[in-house]
CSV table of C-alpha atoms in Angstrom, one decimal:
chain,number,residue,atom,x,y,z
U,1,MET,CA,-2.6,-23.9,-47.1
U,2,ALA,CA,-2.8,-24.5,-43.4
U,3,ASP,CA,-1.3,-21.1,-42.5
U,4,VAL,CA,-3.4,-19.2,-44.9
U,5,GLU,CA,-6.7,-20.2,-43.6
U,6,PRO,CA,-6.6,-18.9,-40.1
U,7,GLN,CA,-5.5,-15.5,-41.4
U,8,VAL,CA,-8.7,-15.2,-43.5
U,9,THR,CA,-10.9,-15.9,-40.5
U,10,THR,CA,-9.1,-13.8,-38.0
U,11,GLU,CA,-8.5,-10.7,-40.1
U,12,PRO,CA,-11.2,-8.1,-39.2
U,13,ALA,CA,-11.8,-5.0,-41.1
U,14,GLU,CA,-10.6,-2.9,-38.2
U,15,PRO,CA,-7.2,-1.6,-37.7
U,16,GLN,CA,-4.8,-4.1,-36.3
U,17,SER,CA,-2.7,-3.7,-33.2
U,18,ARG,CA,1.0,-2.9,-33.5
U,19,HIS,CA,3.6,-5.4,-32.6
U,20,VAL,CA,6.3,-3.9,-30.5
U,21,VAL,CA,9.7,-5.4,-30.1
U,22,TYR,CA,10.9,-5.5,-26.5
U,23,CYS,CA,14.6,-5.8,-25.4
U,24,GLY,CA,15.4,-9.4,-24.5
U,25,VAL,CA,17.7,-8.2,-21.7
U,26,CYS,CA,15.9,-5.4,-19.8
U,27,THR,CA,12.4,-6.0,-21.3
U,28,LEU,CA,11.9,-2.3,-22.2
U,29,PRO,CA,11.4,-1.1,-25.7
U,30,PRO,CA,14.9,-0.9,-27.2
U,31,GLU,CA,14.9,2.9,-27.4
U,32,TYR,CA,14.7,3.0,-23.6
U,33,CYS,CA,17.5,0.6,-23.0
U,34,GLU,CA,19.8,3.5,-22.2
U,35,TYR,CA,17.9,4.0,-19.0
U,36,GLY,CA,17.9,0.4,-17.9
U,37,GLY,CA,21.4,0.0,-16.4
U,38,THR,CA,22.3,-2.9,-18.6
U,39,VAL,CA,23.1,-0.8,-21.6
U,40,LYS,CA,26.1,-2.9,-22.9
U,41,LYS,CA,24.2,-6.1,-22.8
U,42,CYS,CA,21.1,-4.6,-24.4
U,43,GLN,CA,23.2,-3.2,-27.2
U,44,GLU,CA,24.7,-6.6,-27.9
U,45,TRP,CA,21.3,-8.2,-27.8
U,46,LEU,CA,19.8,-5.7,-30.2
U,47,GLN,CA,22.7,-5.9,-32.6
U,48,LYS,CA,22.3,-9.6,-32.8
U,49,ASN,CA,18.5,-9.8,-33.0
U,50,HIS,CA,17.4,-6.7,-34.7
U,51,PRO,CA,20.3,-5.1,-36.5
U,52,ASP,CA,18.1,-2.6,-38.3
U,53,MET,CA,16.8,-1.2,-35.1
U,54,TYR,CA,20.3,-1.2,-33.6
U,55,GLN,CA,21.4,1.0,-36.5
U,56,ARG,CA,18.6,3.4,-35.9
U,57,ILE,CA,18.9,3.8,-32.2
U,58,TRP,CA,22.6,3.6,-31.5
U,59,SER,CA,24.1,5.2,-34.6
U,60,GLN,CA,26.4,8.1,-34.1
U,61,GLU,CA,24.0,10.7,-35.6
U,62,ALA,CA,21.1,9.5,-33.4
U,63,LEU,CA,23.2,9.7,-30.3
U,64,GLU,CA,24.4,13.2,-31.2
U,65,ALA,CA,20.9,14.4,-31.9
U,66,ALA,CA,19.9,13.0,-28.6
U,67,THR,CA,22.4,14.8,-26.5
U,68,SER,CA,22.5,18.1,-28.3
U,69,SER,CA,19.2,19.2,-26.8
U,70,LEU,CA,20.5,19.0,-23.3
U,71,SER,CA,22.6,21.5,-21.6
U,72,LEU,CA,26.2,20.5,-20.8
U,73,GLU,CA,25.6,20.3,-17.1
U,74,ALA,CA,22.5,18.1,-17.6
U,75,GLN,CA,24.4,15.9,-19.9
U,76,LYS,CA,27.1,15.4,-17.3
U,77,ARG,CA,24.6,14.7,-14.6
U,78,ALA,CA,22.8,12.2,-16.8
U,79,GLU,CA,26.0,10.4,-17.6
U,80,LYS,CA,27.0,10.2,-14.0
U,81,ASP,CA,23.5,8.8,-13.2
U,82,ALA,CA,23.7,6.2,-15.9
U,83,LYS,CA,27.1,5.1,-14.7
U,84,LYS,CA,25.9,4.7,-11.2
U,85,LYS,CA,22.9,2.7,-12.3
U,86,ALA,CA,25.0,0.5,-14.5
U,87,ALA,CA,27.4,-0.2,-11.6
U,88,LYS,CA,24.5,-1.0,-9.3
U,89,ALA,CA,23.0,-3.4,-11.8
U,90,GLU,CA,26.3,-5.1,-12.4
U,91,ALA,CA,26.9,-5.5,-8.7
U,92,ALA,CA,23.5,-7.0,-8.2
U,93,GLU,CA,24.1,-9.4,-11.0
U,94,LYS,CA,27.4,-10.5,-9.7
U,95,LYS,CA,26.0,-11.0,-6.3
U,96,GLU,CA,23.3,-13.2,-7.7
U,97,ALA,CA,25.7,-15.2,-9.7
U,98,ASP,CA,27.9,-15.6,-6.6
U,99,LYS,CA,25.0,-16.8,-4.6
U,100,ILE,CA,24.1,-19.4,-7.2
U,101,ALA,CA,27.7,-20.6,-7.5
U,102,HIS,CA,27.9,-21.1,-3.7
U,103,SER,CA,24.5,-22.6,-2.9
U,104,ILE,CA,24.1,-26.3,-2.8
U,105,VAL,CA,21.1,-28.4,-3.3
U,106,THR,CA,21.0,-31.3,-0.9
U,107,ILE,CA,19.0,-34.4,-1.7
U,108,LYS,CA,18.8,-36.6,1.3
U,109,ARG,CA,17.5,-40.1,1.5
U,110,ILE,CA,16.1,-40.8,4.9
U,111,GLU,CA,15.2,-44.3,6.1
U,112,ARG,CA,11.8,-44.3,7.5
U,113,ASN,CA,11.3,-48.0,8.1
U,114,LYS,CA,13.5,-50.8,7.1
U,115,ARG,CA,12.8,-50.8,3.4
U,116,LYS,CA,10.9,-47.6,3.2
U,117,TYR,CA,12.4,-44.2,2.4
U,118,VAL,CA,11.6,-40.6,2.0
U,119,THR,CA,13.6,-38.1,0.1
U,120,ALA,CA,14.2,-34.6,1.4
U,121,VAL,CA,15.4,-31.9,-1.0
U,122,SER,CA,16.7,-28.6,0.5
U,123,GLY,CA,18.4,-25.6,-0.8
U,124,LEU,CA,16.3,-25.1,-3.9
U,125,GLU,CA,15.0,-21.6,-2.8
U,126,ALA,CA,18.5,-20.2,-3.5
U,127,PHE,CA,17.9,-20.7,-7.2
U,128,GLY,CA,14.8,-18.6,-7.1
U,129,LEU,CA,12.4,-21.5,-7.3
U,130,ASP,CA,9.0,-21.6,-5.7
U,131,LEU,CA,9.1,-24.6,-3.4
U,132,LYS,CA,5.4,-25.2,-3.6
U,133,LYS,CA,5.4,-25.4,-7.3
U,134,VAL,CA,8.5,-27.6,-7.5
U,135,ALA,CA,6.9,-29.9,-4.9
U,136,LYS,CA,3.8,-30.2,-7.0
U,137,ASP,CA,6.0,-31.1,-10.0
U,138,PHE,CA,7.8,-33.8,-8.1
U,139,GLY,CA,4.6,-35.3,-7.0
U,140,LYS,CA,3.3,-35.3,-10.6
U,141,LYS,CA,6.5,-36.7,-12.1
U,142,PHE,CA,7.0,-39.5,-9.6
U,143,ALA,CA,3.4,-40.1,-8.8
U,144,THR,CA,4.1,-39.9,-5.1
U,145,GLY,CA,3.2,-37.7,-2.2
U,146,SER,CA,5.4,-34.6,-2.1
U,147,SER,CA,5.1,-31.7,0.3
U,148,VAL,CA,6.9,-28.6,1.6
U,149,THR,CA,7.8,-29.0,5.3
U,150,LYS,CA,9.5,-26.7,7.7
U,151,VAL,CA,12.8,-27.9,9.1
U,152,PRO,CA,13.7,-27.2,12.8
U,153,SER,CA,16.7,-25.1,11.8
U,154,GLY,CA,14.4,-22.7,10.0
U,155,GLY,CA,13.6,-22.7,6.3
U,156,GLU,CA,11.8,-25.2,4.3
U,157,GLU,CA,12.5,-28.4,2.4
U,158,ILE,CA,10.5,-30.6,0.0
U,159,VAL,CA,9.8,-34.1,1.3
U,160,VAL,CA,9.0,-36.7,-1.4
U,161,GLN,CA,7.8,-40.1,-0.4
U,162,GLY,CA,9.9,-43.1,-1.6
U,163,ASP,CA,13.5,-43.3,-2.6
U,164,VAL,CA,13.7,-41.1,-5.7
U,165,SER,CA,17.0,-39.4,-5.0
U,166,ASP,CA,18.7,-40.3,-8.3
U,167,GLU,CA,15.6,-39.5,-10.3
U,168,ILE,CA,15.2,-36.1,-8.6
U,169,GLU,CA,18.8,-35.2,-9.4
U,170,GLU,CA,18.2,-36.1,-13.1
U,171,PHE,CA,14.9,-34.2,-13.1
U,172,LEU,CA,16.4,-31.1,-11.5
U,173,LEU,CA,19.2,-31.0,-14.0
U,174,GLU,CA,17.0,-31.4,-16.9
U,175,LYS,CA,14.2,-29.0,-15.9
U,176,TYR,CA,16.1,-26.2,-14.2
U,177,LYS,CA,19.1,-25.5,-16.3
U,178,ASP,CA,20.6,-22.9,-14.0
U,179,ILE,CA,21.4,-25.5,-11.3
U,180,PRO,CA,25.0,-26.7,-11.9
U,181,GLU,CA,25.5,-30.4,-11.6
U,182,ASP,CA,28.4,-30.0,-9.1
U,183,ASN,CA,26.1,-28.1,-6.7
U,184,ILE,CA,23.8,-31.1,-6.2
U,185,GLU,CA,24.7,-33.2,-3.3
U,186,LEU,CA,23.3,-36.6,-2.5
U,187,VAL,CA,23.3,-37.7,1.1
U,188,ASP,CA,22.2,-40.9,2.6
U,189,ASP,CA,20.8,-40.3,6.0
U,190,LYS,CA,20.4,-44.0,7.1
U,191,LYS,CA,23.2,-44.1,9.7
U,192,ALA,CA,22.6,-40.7,11.2
U,193,LYS,CA,19.0,-41.5,11.7
U,194,LYS,CA,19.8,-44.8,13.3
U,195,ALA,CA,22.3,-43.3,15.6
U,196,ALA,CA,19.9,-40.6,16.5
U,197,ALA,CA,17.3,-43.1,17.2
U,198,ALA,CA,19.6,-45.2,19.2
U,199,ALA,CA,20.7,-42.1,21.2
U,200,ALA,CA,17.1,-41.2,21.8
U,201,GLY,CA,16.3,-44.7,22.8
U,202,GLY,CA,19.3,-44.9,25.0
U,203,GLY,CA,18.6,-41.6,26.7
M,1,MET,CA,2.6,3.0,-7.1
M,2,PHE,CA,4.3,0.0,-8.4
M,3,LYS,CA,7.9,0.9,-7.7
M,4,LYS,CA,8.5,-2.4,-6.0
M,5,ASP,CA,8.3,-5.7,-7.7
M,6,LEU,CA,5.0,-7.5,-7.4
M,7,THR,CA,4.3,-11.1,-6.8
M,8,PRO,CA,1.5,-12.4,-9.0
M,9,SER,CA,-1.6,-13.7,-7.3
M,10,PRO,CA,-3.9,-16.2,-9.0
M,11,LYS,CA,-6.2,-15.1,-11.7
M,12,GLN,CA,-9.9,-14.9,-11.0
M,13,LYS,CA,-12.5,-15.1,-13.7
M,14,LEU,CA,-14.9,-12.3,-13.7
M,15,LYS,CA,-18.6,-12.5,-14.0
M,16,SER,CA,-19.9,-11.6,-17.5
M,17,SER,CA,-21.9,-8.8,-16.1
M,18,ILE,CA,-18.8,-7.2,-14.6
M,19,GLN,CA,-17.0,-7.8,-17.9
M,20,ARG,CA,-19.7,-6.0,-19.7
M,21,GLN,CA,-19.5,-3.2,-17.2
M,22,LEU,CA,-15.8,-2.9,-17.6
M,23,ARG,CA,-16.1,-2.9,-21.4
M,24,ASN,CA,-18.6,0.0,-21.2
M,25,SER,CA,-16.5,2.0,-18.8
M,26,LEU,CA,-13.6,1.5,-21.1
M,27,LEU,CA,-15.5,2.8,-24.0
M,28,ALA,CA,-16.8,5.7,-22.0
M,29,GLY,CA,-13.3,6.6,-20.8
M,30,TYR,CA,-11.5,6.1,-24.1
M,31,PRO,CA,-13.8,6.9,-27.0
M,32,LEU,CA,-10.9,6.5,-29.4
M,33,LEU,CA,-10.5,2.9,-28.4
M,34,ALA,CA,-13.9,2.0,-29.9
M,35,PRO,CA,-12.6,0.9,-33.3
M,36,TYR,CA,-10.2,-1.5,-31.6
M,37,ILE,CA,-12.4,-2.7,-28.8
M,38,ASP,CA,-13.0,-6.1,-30.3
M,39,GLU,CA,-9.3,-6.7,-30.6
M,40,VAL,CA,-8.6,-5.6,-27.1
M,41,LEU,CA,-11.5,-7.5,-25.6
M,42,PRO,CA,-12.6,-10.2,-28.0
M,43,LYS,CA,-16.1,-11.2,-27.5
M,44,LYS,CA,-15.3,-14.8,-26.9
M,45,ALA,CA,-12.4,-14.5,-24.5
M,46,SER,CA,-13.3,-13.9,-20.9
M,47,LEU,CA,-11.7,-11.4,-18.7
M,48,CYS,CA,-9.7,-12.2,-15.5
M,49,GLN,CA,-8.8,-10.1,-12.6
M,50,VAL,CA,-5.5,-10.3,-10.8
M,51,LYS,CA,-5.4,-8.6,-7.4
M,52,LEU,CA,-2.3,-6.5,-6.6
M,53,PRO,CA,-1.3,-5.0,-3.3
M,54,ASP,CA,-3.1,-1.8,-2.1
M,55,ARG,CA,-6.4,-2.8,-3.5
M,56,ALA,CA,-5.2,-2.4,-7.0
M,57,SER,CA,-6.3,-4.8,-9.6
M,58,LEU,CA,-5.1,-5.8,-13.1
M,59,TYR,CA,-7.3,-7.1,-15.9
M,60,VAL,CA,-6.0,-9.7,-18.3
M,61,LEU,CA,-7.6,-12.0,-20.9
M,62,ASP,CA,-8.1,-15.6,-20.0
M,63,THR,CA,-6.0,-16.9,-22.8
M,64,PRO,CA,-2.6,-17.9,-21.6
M,65,GLY,CA,0.3,-15.7,-22.7
M,66,SER,CA,-1.9,-12.7,-23.5
M,67,PRO,CA,-0.5,-9.4,-22.4
M,68,PRO,CA,-2.1,-7.5,-19.5
M,69,LEU,CA,-4.8,-5.0,-20.5
M,70,PHE,CA,-5.9,-2.6,-17.8
M,71,TYR,CA,-5.3,-1.8,-14.2
M,72,GLN,CA,-7.2,0.1,-11.6
M,73,HIS,CA,-6.1,1.5,-8.3
M,74,GLU,CA,-9.3,0.6,-6.4
M,75,ASN,CA,-12.8,-0.1,-7.3
M,76,GLY,CA,-14.4,2.8,-9.0
M,77,ALA,CA,-11.1,4.5,-9.9
M,78,PRO,CA,-10.6,5.2,-13.6
M,79,LEU,CA,-9.3,2.3,-15.6
M,80,LEU,CA,-5.8,2.9,-16.8
M,81,PRO,CA,-4.2,1.1,-19.7
M,82,HIS,CA,-1.2,-1.1,-19.1
M,83,LEU,CA,1.8,0.2,-21.1
M,84,LYS,CA,1.9,-2.9,-23.3
M,85,LEU,CA,-1.6,-2.1,-24.4
M,86,VAL,CA,-0.6,1.5,-25.0
M,87,HIS,CA,2.2,0.3,-27.2
M,88,ARG,CA,-0.2,-1.8,-29.2
M,89,PHE,CA,-2.7,1.0,-29.7
M,90,PRO,CA,-0.8,4.2,-29.3
M,91,ARG,CA,-3.4,6.4,-31.0
M,92,ALA,CA,-6.3,5.4,-28.7
M,93,PHE,CA,-5.2,7.4,-25.7
M,94,PRO,CA,-4.7,11.0,-24.9
M,95,THR,CA,-1.1,11.9,-24.6
M,96,ILE,CA,1.3,14.5,-23.3
M,97,ARG,CA,5.0,14.5,-24.0
M,98,ILE,CA,8.0,15.2,-21.8
M,99,ASP,CA,11.4,16.5,-22.8
M,100,ARG,CA,14.4,14.3,-22.9
M,101,GLY,CA,15.9,15.5,-19.6
M,102,ALA,CA,12.8,14.3,-17.7
M,103,ILE,CA,12.8,10.7,-19.0
M,104,ARG,CA,15.3,9.2,-16.6
M,105,PHE,CA,13.5,10.7,-13.6
M,106,VAL,CA,10.1,9.4,-14.8
M,107,LEU,CA,11.6,6.0,-15.4
M,108,SER,CA,12.8,5.8,-11.9
M,109,GLY,CA,9.4,6.6,-10.5
M,110,ALA,CA,9.6,10.3,-9.8
M,111,THR,CA,6.5,12.5,-9.9
M,112,LEU,CA,6.1,14.2,-13.3
M,113,MET,CA,6.6,18.0,-12.9
M,114,ALA,CA,5.4,20.8,-15.1
M,115,PRO,CA,8.7,22.1,-16.4
M,116,GLY,CA,9.3,18.8,-18.2
M,117,LEU,CA,6.2,19.5,-20.2
M,118,THR,CA,6.4,23.3,-20.8
M,119,SER,CA,10.0,23.2,-22.1
M,120,PRO,CA,10.6,23.1,-25.9
M,121,GLY,CA,10.9,19.3,-25.9
M,122,GLY,CA,7.6,18.8,-24.1
M,123,ARG,CA,4.1,18.8,-25.6
M,124,LEU,CA,0.9,19.8,-24.0
M,125,PRO,CA,-2.5,19.7,-25.7
M,126,GLU,CA,-3.4,22.5,-28.1
M,127,PRO,CA,-7.1,22.8,-28.7
M,128,ARG,CA,-8.2,22.7,-32.3
M,129,ASP,CA,-11.6,23.3,-33.6
M,130,GLY,CA,-13.6,21.2,-35.9
M,131,GLN,CA,-11.2,18.3,-35.9
M,132,GLU,CA,-11.4,14.8,-34.6
M,133,GLU,CA,-9.7,14.1,-31.4
M,134,GLY,CA,-6.1,12.9,-31.9
M,135,VAL,CA,-2.5,13.9,-32.1
M,136,ASP,CA,-1.2,16.3,-34.7
M,137,GLY,CA,2.1,16.0,-36.4
M,138,GLU,CA,3.9,17.8,-33.6
M,139,GLY,CA,2.5,15.5,-30.9
M,140,HIS,CA,0.0,17.9,-29.4
M,141,TRP,CA,-3.3,16.4,-28.3
M,142,SER,CA,-6.4,18.1,-29.6
M,143,ARG,CA,-8.2,18.9,-26.4
M,144,GLU,CA,-7.3,20.3,-23.0
M,145,LEU,CA,-7.3,17.6,-20.4
M,146,LYS,CA,-8.8,18.1,-17.0
M,147,LYS,CA,-7.5,17.2,-13.6
M,148,GLY,CA,-8.2,13.5,-12.8
M,149,GLU,CA,-8.1,12.4,-16.4
M,150,PRO,CA,-5.9,9.5,-17.4
M,151,VAL,CA,-3.0,10.3,-19.7
M,152,VAL,CA,-0.3,8.5,-21.5
M,153,ILE,CA,3.2,10.1,-21.3
M,154,MET,CA,5.3,10.0,-24.4
M,155,ALA,CA,8.9,11.1,-24.5
M,156,GLU,CA,10.9,13.5,-26.7
M,157,GLY,CA,12.7,11.6,-29.5
M,158,LYS,CA,11.1,8.2,-28.6
M,159,GLU,CA,8.3,6.4,-30.4
M,160,GLU,CA,6.9,4.5,-27.6
M,161,ALA,CA,5.1,5.7,-24.5
M,162,CYS,CA,7.1,5.7,-21.2
M,163,ALA,CA,4.4,6.1,-18.5
M,164,VAL,CA,0.7,6.1,-17.8
M,165,GLY,CA,-1.0,8.0,-15.0
M,166,VAL,CA,-3.7,10.3,-13.8
M,167,LEU,CA,-3.3,14.1,-14.1
M,168,VAL,CA,-3.2,15.9,-10.7
M,169,ALA,CA,-3.3,19.2,-12.5
M,170,GLY,CA,-5.3,20.1,-15.6
M,171,THR,CA,-3.2,20.9,-18.7
M,172,GLU,CA,-4.5,24.4,-18.8
M,173,GLU,CA,-3.3,25.0,-15.3
M,174,VAL,CA,0.1,23.5,-16.1
M,175,LYS,CA,0.5,25.9,-19.0
M,176,LYS,CA,-0.5,28.8,-16.8
M,177,ASN,CA,1.6,28.0,-13.7
M,178,GLY,CA,4.5,26.2,-15.3
M,179,LYS,CA,5.5,24.4,-12.0
M,180,GLY,CA,4.3,21.8,-9.6
M,181,PRO,CA,3.4,18.1,-10.0
M,182,VAL,CA,1.4,17.0,-13.0
M,183,VAL,CA,1.3,13.2,-12.7
M,184,GLU,CA,1.8,11.4,-9.5
M,185,ASP,CA,2.2,7.6,-8.9
M,186,ALA,CA,2.4,6.7,-12.6
M,187,HIS,CA,3.0,3.3,-14.1
M,188,PHE,CA,6.2,3.5,-16.0
M,189,LEU,CA,8.5,1.3,-18.0
M,190,GLY,CA,10.4,-1.1,-15.9
M,191,ASP,CA,8.3,-0.8,-12.7
M,192,GLY,CA,6.8,-3.7,-10.8
M,193,LEU,CA,3.6,-3.8,-12.9
M,194,TRP,CA,5.7,-3.8,-16.1
M,195,LYS,CA,7.8,-6.7,-14.9
M,196,LEU,CA,5.0,-8.7,-13.5
M,197,THR,CA,4.7,-12.0,-15.3
M,198,LEU,CA,1.6,-14.0,-15.3
M,199,ASP,CA,1.5,-17.7,-16.0
């Protein structure tokens, strides 16, 4: 009943829009996947999700029909071009994966005053996250102040008020699945801060 | 135009008078869209503008998750449909077709040149008398298009459109000369505007 009703109300007498399937890998309509550079992956995706379409687009006859209209030379050139593009896309992907594997998120607990702490999170930008948005999320989640601040060595970090280092780790792992657990590092900055303060006081 | 990836800027709600204006200019520019207009722009939903670099702007509906509708290079320039809209209403826009060899160049942002249209795989409009505007079985549009008119570019052997742009040469001229640029700075599949995600 429930899913019949809205249909009645929303169905106008006019022609409806078409629903177009887009490739889950390269976002183009599947028939254009061959120009995307991630052909292999697109094919796998299509075969899994829309087998009927896969049959239509990548069947032997369809491919033959597609290439027969081109001259031999043009075919060769197109093939070379496609290969180059694929290689480029692959290289970019590898680089990205490499970068993610090597970048580390540091969660630092800094003593601000005897029993008061702030938590600084750095290295999130390597995972393609928008620091400003993440900071807002932290603030909402922990109901504390949370801001993006510049660090003297260049770059930015998120500073959250209060000692929430463990919670942040949990939250990050849960919300942003592409951050591996091993890449999160917890640091306690108590001593370093004290030493620095002492040094500053001494000097 | 949108070869590089774009970063989305916040949506801005438009005044209802501007919304009405846009709706009217849409209907004036694309008479064939008239039967669909209530589906493209439902009366209740309000329209938002997203500003893009180079004074271009994109129009989307207010409802979250709705696909982008139209874009415009600068104020006063013709409204051009976003490709996702073209895919939803393929019969509402004037089209030309390119041959297979040209697809890969168009999809990497090249200017569309005349030979890709005049070759056997391409389709240019063929005027017909006494018929409604639209495509015939062969893919020819029913009316010659003039310079400056927006056009949707289909591709040989493909069902979906691959680019949208403004003609820099009338179709008659293209037929006569058979060379030179036809559509410059198009919005094509996989460009920055296509990849733009709005939240």
